Structure formats: C-alpha cells, structure tokens
C-alpha cells in the first residue's frame, strides 16, 4: 500500500501484501463507550462472517477496546478508525491495531501512517484528492462521507479515468444501498454500522449482532 514520502522520512514502500481491503465485503464501523463490550462484540462479528473490524477513536474506551480485541480475539483483524493525528497512529499501533482508517488526510498524517508500516485508508471525497494521492502512490482509499459526497454514482464515474484507485466507501450506507457500491469495479468493500444497532449494543444482544453480521457478509456471495 502506498503512502507519502519526504526528505525527512522516506521509508521503503510497504509490502503490496498489506491491505485493509478485501477481508470481507463489509467493514463494521464500531463506536464503543465501554471496552468491556469489545470482546463479545468482536466475537459476534467474526462468527457472522465479518473478521475485519474498525474501532473508531471517538471515545475514551477505544484504545482499550482495540487492545482487548487484539489480545483475546485472534481471528479478528482489528483496526483503528477516525485516525486524525500522528499521535493517534502511534497509540493505535501500540494498542494492536492492524490497519488504520482516517476520514480525511494531510501530508503529515499520511507520512505518519506510512512510517508506522500498517495498511491504511486515507479518506477522500473529491476526484482531485484521489489524483493527488495516486500521484503519491496511494491506491487504497476510504470514500467519505459516501452518500453525502455523491454515492455509488460518483464512484462509478471515477472508475474509468482512475482505474488504479480502490475504495471502501463509508458514511450513510445501509443494507439496501450496499449492493450498488459492491457491484462497482473500484469498490472492494463498504463500511457501515447497520449491523450494530444502538439498541442491540445497549442490550448486549450479541446474537442479534451475529445475525446481522451474517446478513451483511452474504452481500459478497
């Protein structure tokens, strides 16, 4: 996976085998207020067929949640989302995150993600951002906020002129709209929260989460 290089930090290119895309058709985007819920939630998602899990750094519990999943659910591939700063990059890596996702990008943030060596998905919402990152060797991207930024129709329009770019669209996508994205040649997976309804999390209804995860995983079949 590509990244941004500079005179100050010019690491060797990351292995092409490292990727945050393609593990499953749907990447659950998890917001946890209680790290104690991380392990049973992760086990439910994995049991449903969604092994890649993005835990967003939006709550104080996030890093402990990532650490718990990394240590106790080895069959899961846990990553950190809402990565905004180099400090987030370092903290997520130390907690055991295996990939990084950001809603946007800056040269400083991309440089930090490249140096850390983990697969990463910088967020884009315009063709100009995609071209800029392709010029820097970054080909795997998060399209965010997907529905607000033009949806599947917008990504379809990018496929012909920018075939190198591959996307994980996230933002406003649900079970009904996900298939339109997954049918596109430049979409590897979609991010979403619909398999994690707030009432199920509040009730710790992990069996319901598992069933919804299974339904989501079947979108790729």
Tab-separated table of C-alpha atoms in Angstrom:
chain	number	residue	atom	x	y	z
A	1	UNK	CA	0.000	0.000	0.000
A	2	UNK	CA	1.384	3.373	-0.913
A	3	UNK	CA	1.967	6.439	1.169
A	4	UNK	CA	3.576	9.864	1.178
A	5	UNK	CA	7.329	10.185	1.337
A	6	UNK	CA	9.501	13.178	2.118
A	7	UNK	CA	13.111	14.133	2.615
A	8	UNK	CA	12.592	13.817	6.354
A	9	UNK	CA	11.017	10.374	6.192
A	10	UNK	CA	11.441	8.174	3.129
A	11	UNK	CA	10.822	4.575	4.166
A	12	UNK	CA	10.834	1.709	1.716
A	13	UNK	CA	7.469	1.067	0.125
A	14	UNK	CA	5.161	-1.037	2.232
A	15	UNK	CA	4.554	-4.592	1.087
A	16	UNK	CA	1.879	-4.936	-1.553
A	17	UNK	CA	0.541	-7.838	0.505
A	18	UNK	CA	-0.506	-5.463	3.263
A	19	UNK	CA	-4.039	-4.295	2.627
A	20	UNK	CA	-7.039	-3.093	4.564
A	21	UNK	CA	-9.329	-4.098	1.704
A	22	UNK	CA	-10.772	-7.412	0.694
A	23	UNK	CA	-11.077	-9.188	4.037
A	24	UNK	CA	-14.874	-9.107	3.857
A	25	UNK	CA	-17.468	-7.240	1.791
A	26	UNK	CA	-18.464	-5.142	4.795
A	27	UNK	CA	-16.241	-3.413	7.340
A	28	UNK	CA	-18.163	-2.806	10.582
A	29	UNK	CA	-17.511	0.665	11.993
A	30	UNK	CA	-17.651	0.320	15.772
A	31	UNK	CA	-18.060	3.062	18.377
A	32	UNK	CA	-17.674	1.710	21.905
A	33	UNK	CA	-18.261	3.543	25.176
A	34	UNK	CA	-17.337	0.512	27.290
A	35	UNK	CA	-14.232	-1.505	26.472
A	36	UNK	CA	-15.774	-4.484	28.276
A	37	UNK	CA	-18.107	-4.883	25.292
A	38	UNK	CA	-15.258	-5.144	22.792
A	39	UNK	CA	-14.526	-8.861	23.010
A	40	UNK	CA	-18.098	-10.218	22.873
A	41	UNK	CA	-18.929	-7.768	20.099
A	42	UNK	CA	-15.884	-8.783	18.078
A	43	UNK	CA	-16.663	-12.473	18.560
A	44	UNK	CA	-20.216	-11.898	17.327
A	45	UNK	CA	-19.000	-10.074	14.218
A	46	UNK	CA	-16.428	-12.741	13.427
A	47	UNK	CA	-18.981	-15.511	13.945
A	48	UNK	CA	-21.236	-13.736	11.468
A	49	UNK	CA	-18.501	-13.628	8.850
A	50	UNK	CA	-17.056	-10.132	9.308
A	51	UNK	CA	-13.469	-10.585	10.573
A	52	UNK	CA	-12.244	-7.051	9.843
A	53	UNK	CA	-13.419	-4.583	12.486
A	54	UNK	CA	-12.803	-0.834	12.581
A	55	UNK	CA	-12.937	0.593	16.103
A	56	UNK	CA	-13.170	4.364	15.873
A	57	UNK	CA	-11.050	6.569	18.122
A	58	UNK	CA	-14.074	8.651	19.098
A	59	UNK	CA	-14.381	7.551	22.717
A	60	UNK	CA	-12.003	7.164	25.668
A	61	UNK	CA	-12.650	3.406	25.581
A	62	UNK	CA	-11.443	2.938	22.002
A	63	UNK	CA	-7.786	2.097	22.565
A	64	UNK	CA	-8.569	-0.354	25.350
A	65	UNK	CA	-11.202	-1.921	23.095
A	66	UNK	CA	-8.657	-2.370	20.301
A	67	UNK	CA	-6.186	-3.862	22.742
A	68	UNK	CA	-8.730	-6.311	24.113
A	69	UNK	CA	-9.789	-7.494	20.661
A	70	UNK	CA	-6.193	-7.864	19.520
A	71	UNK	CA	-5.315	-9.945	22.579
A	72	UNK	CA	-8.453	-12.031	23.010
A	73	UNK	CA	-9.978	-12.445	19.540
A	74	UNK	CA	-7.070	-13.536	17.340
A	75	UNK	CA	-9.367	-14.462	14.465
A	76	UNK	CA	-10.414	-10.817	14.170
A	77	UNK	CA	-8.452	-8.219	12.221
A	78	UNK	CA	-8.945	-5.111	14.314
A	79	UNK	CA	-8.166	-1.649	13.035
A	80	UNK	CA	-8.429	1.921	14.263
A	81	UNK	CA	-10.750	4.437	12.642
A	82	UNK	CA	-11.087	8.209	12.930
A	83	UNK	CA	-7.290	8.434	12.933
A	84	UNK	CA	-6.596	12.162	12.790
A	85	UNK	CA	-3.053	12.760	14.068
A	86	UNK	CA	0.373	11.116	14.189
A	87	UNK	CA	-0.278	10.610	17.903
A	88	UNK	CA	-3.372	8.573	17.004
A	89	UNK	CA	-1.235	6.498	14.645
A	90	UNK	CA	1.284	5.697	17.377
A	91	UNK	CA	-1.345	4.945	20.011
A	92	UNK	CA	-3.371	2.715	17.705
A	93	UNK	CA	-0.319	0.740	16.677
A	94	UNK	CA	0.740	0.299	20.285
A	95	UNK	CA	-2.748	-0.977	21.149
A	96	UNK	CA	-2.531	-3.673	18.487
A	97	UNK	CA	-4.402	-2.151	15.547
A	98	UNK	CA	-3.612	-3.937	12.291
A	99	UNK	CA	-4.853	-1.226	9.951
A	100	UNK	CA	-5.718	2.478	10.098
A	101	UNK	CA	-8.611	4.467	8.646
A	102	UNK	CA	-8.928	8.248	8.519
A	103	UNK	CA	-11.895	10.389	7.433
A	104	UNK	CA	-9.530	12.722	5.588
A	105	UNK	CA	-5.831	13.289	5.135
A	106	UNK	CA	-2.928	15.686	5.377
A	107	UNK	CA	0.689	15.209	4.309
A	108	UNK	CA	1.728	14.994	7.982
A	109	UNK	CA	-0.854	12.355	8.829
A	110	UNK	CA	-0.153	10.282	5.735
A	111	UNK	CA	3.572	10.420	6.413
A	112	UNK	CA	2.995	9.097	9.938
A	113	UNK	CA	0.781	6.283	8.672
A	114	UNK	CA	3.357	5.309	6.074
A	115	UNK	CA	6.194	5.272	8.600
A	116	UNK	CA	4.247	3.065	11.018
A	117	UNK	CA	4.090	0.290	8.425
A	118	UNK	CA	0.419	-0.623	8.898
A	119	UNK	CA	-2.055	-0.722	5.997
A	120	UNK	CA	-4.063	2.495	5.886
A	121	UNK	CA	-7.076	4.011	4.170
A	122	UNK	CA	-6.977	7.816	3.923
A	123	UNK	CA	-10.345	9.454	3.386
A	124	UNK	CA	-11.209	11.296	0.169
A	125	UNK	CA	-14.366	12.850	-1.237
A	126	UNK	CA	-13.230	14.512	-4.488
A	127	UNK	CA	-11.529	13.474	-7.711
A	128	UNK	CA	-8.721	15.949	-7.036
A	129	UNK	CA	-7.924	14.266	-3.727
A	130	UNK	CA	-7.859	10.887	-5.430
A	131	UNK	CA	-5.490	12.147	-8.138
A	132	UNK	CA	-3.209	13.727	-5.538
A	133	UNK	CA	-2.952	10.514	-3.551
A	134	UNK	CA	-2.469	8.363	-6.648
A	135	UNK	CA	0.418	10.667	-7.542
A	136	UNK	CA	1.924	9.824	-4.142
A	137	UNK	CA	1.494	6.089	-4.679
A	138	UNK	CA	-1.611	5.625	-2.519
A	139	UNK	CA	-4.184	3.457	-4.292
A	140	UNK	CA	-6.412	2.191	-1.457
A	141	UNK	CA	-8.768	4.863	-0.158
A	142	UNK	CA	-11.789	5.480	2.017
A	143	UNK	CA	-14.574	7.395	0.230
A	144	UNK	CA	-16.232	9.508	2.904
A	145	UNK	CA	-18.921	10.626	3.542
A	146	UNK	CA	-20.098	8.291	0.796
A	147	UNK	CA	-23.793	9.057	0.444
A	148	UNK	CA	-23.405	12.800	1.048
A	149	UNK	CA	-20.449	13.032	-1.358
A	150	UNK	CA	-22.246	11.558	-4.356
A	151	UNK	CA	-22.807	7.908	-3.538
A	152	UNK	CA	-22.344	4.950	-5.845
A	153	UNK	CA	-22.968	7.092	-8.926
A	154	UNK	CA	-19.980	9.291	-8.081
A	155	UNK	CA	-17.654	6.330	-7.542
A	156	UNK	CA	-18.866	4.758	-10.785
A	157	UNK	CA	-17.866	7.933	-12.622
A	158	UNK	CA	-14.318	7.648	-11.226
A	159	UNK	CA	-13.758	4.051	-12.322
A	160	UNK	CA	-12.889	4.743	-15.960
A	161	UNK	CA	-10.499	7.720	-15.584
A	162	UNK	CA	-8.935	6.486	-12.322
A	163	UNK	CA	-8.906	2.674	-12.517
A	164	UNK	CA	-5.928	2.371	-10.165
A	165	UNK	CA	-7.940	3.610	-7.181
A	166	UNK	CA	-9.828	1.137	-4.992
A	167	UNK	CA	-12.284	2.293	-2.372
A	168	UNK	CA	-14.015	1.444	0.862
A	169	UNK	CA	-16.988	3.841	0.822
A	170	UNK	CA	-18.352	4.679	4.263
A	171	UNK	CA	-20.984	7.084	5.530
A	172	UNK	CA	-24.731	6.653	5.306
A	173	UNK	CA	-24.550	3.204	3.689
A	174	UNK	CA	-27.042	0.552	4.779
A	175	UNK	CA	-28.092	-2.954	3.851
A	176	UNK	CA	-30.268	-1.698	0.982
A	177	UNK	CA	-27.671	0.601	-0.592
A	178	UNK	CA	-24.534	-1.515	-0.057
A	179	UNK	CA	-25.059	-3.801	-3.095
A	180	UNK	CA	-24.929	-0.857	-5.516
A	181	UNK	CA	-21.468	0.026	-4.195
A	182	UNK	CA	-20.203	-3.558	-4.097
A	183	UNK	CA	-21.177	-4.027	-7.738
A	184	UNK	CA	-18.660	-1.366	-8.809
A	185	UNK	CA	-15.241	-2.499	-10.100
A	186	UNK	CA	-13.392	0.052	-7.955
A	187	UNK	CA	-15.080	-0.864	-4.654
A	188	UNK	CA	-13.504	-3.607	-2.555
A	189	UNK	CA	-15.760	-3.330	0.487
A	190	UNK	CA	-18.099	-0.917	2.242
A	191	UNK	CA	-18.032	0.427	5.777
A	192	UNK	CA	-21.163	0.624	7.853
A	193	UNK	CA	-22.874	0.478	11.203
A	194	UNK	CA	-26.222	-1.082	10.332
A	195	UNK	CA	-25.219	-4.450	11.803
A	196	UNK	CA	-24.554	-2.655	15.103
A	197	UNK	CA	-27.907	-1.088	16.064
A	198	UNK	CA	-27.758	1.025	19.206
A	199	UNK	CA	-30.486	-0.917	20.968
A	200	UNK	CA	-28.703	-4.234	20.384
A	201	UNK	CA	-25.459	-2.846	21.788
A	202	UNK	CA	-27.234	-1.358	24.800
A	203	UNK	CA	-28.904	-4.715	25.492
A	204	UNK	CA	-25.669	-6.607	24.788
A	205	UNK	CA	-27.636	-8.698	22.318
A	206	UNK	CA	-24.616	-10.275	20.675
A	207	UNK	CA	-26.692	-12.949	18.962
A	208	UNK	CA	-28.598	-10.246	17.093
A	209	UNK	CA	-25.302	-8.642	16.091
A	210	UNK	CA	-24.105	-12.029	14.825
A	211	UNK	CA	-27.253	-12.483	12.725
A	212	UNK	CA	-26.983	-9.006	11.235
A	213	UNK	CA	-23.281	-9.554	10.535
A	214	UNK	CA	-24.090	-12.792	8.719
A	215	UNK	CA	-26.662	-10.962	6.605
A	216	UNK	CA	-24.062	-8.326	5.742
A	217	UNK	CA	-21.358	-10.894	4.955
A	218	UNK	CA	-23.679	-12.602	2.489
A	219	UNK	CA	-23.720	-9.453	0.353
A	220	UNK	CA	-20.422	-10.609	-1.093
A	221	UNK	CA	-21.649	-14.030	-2.144
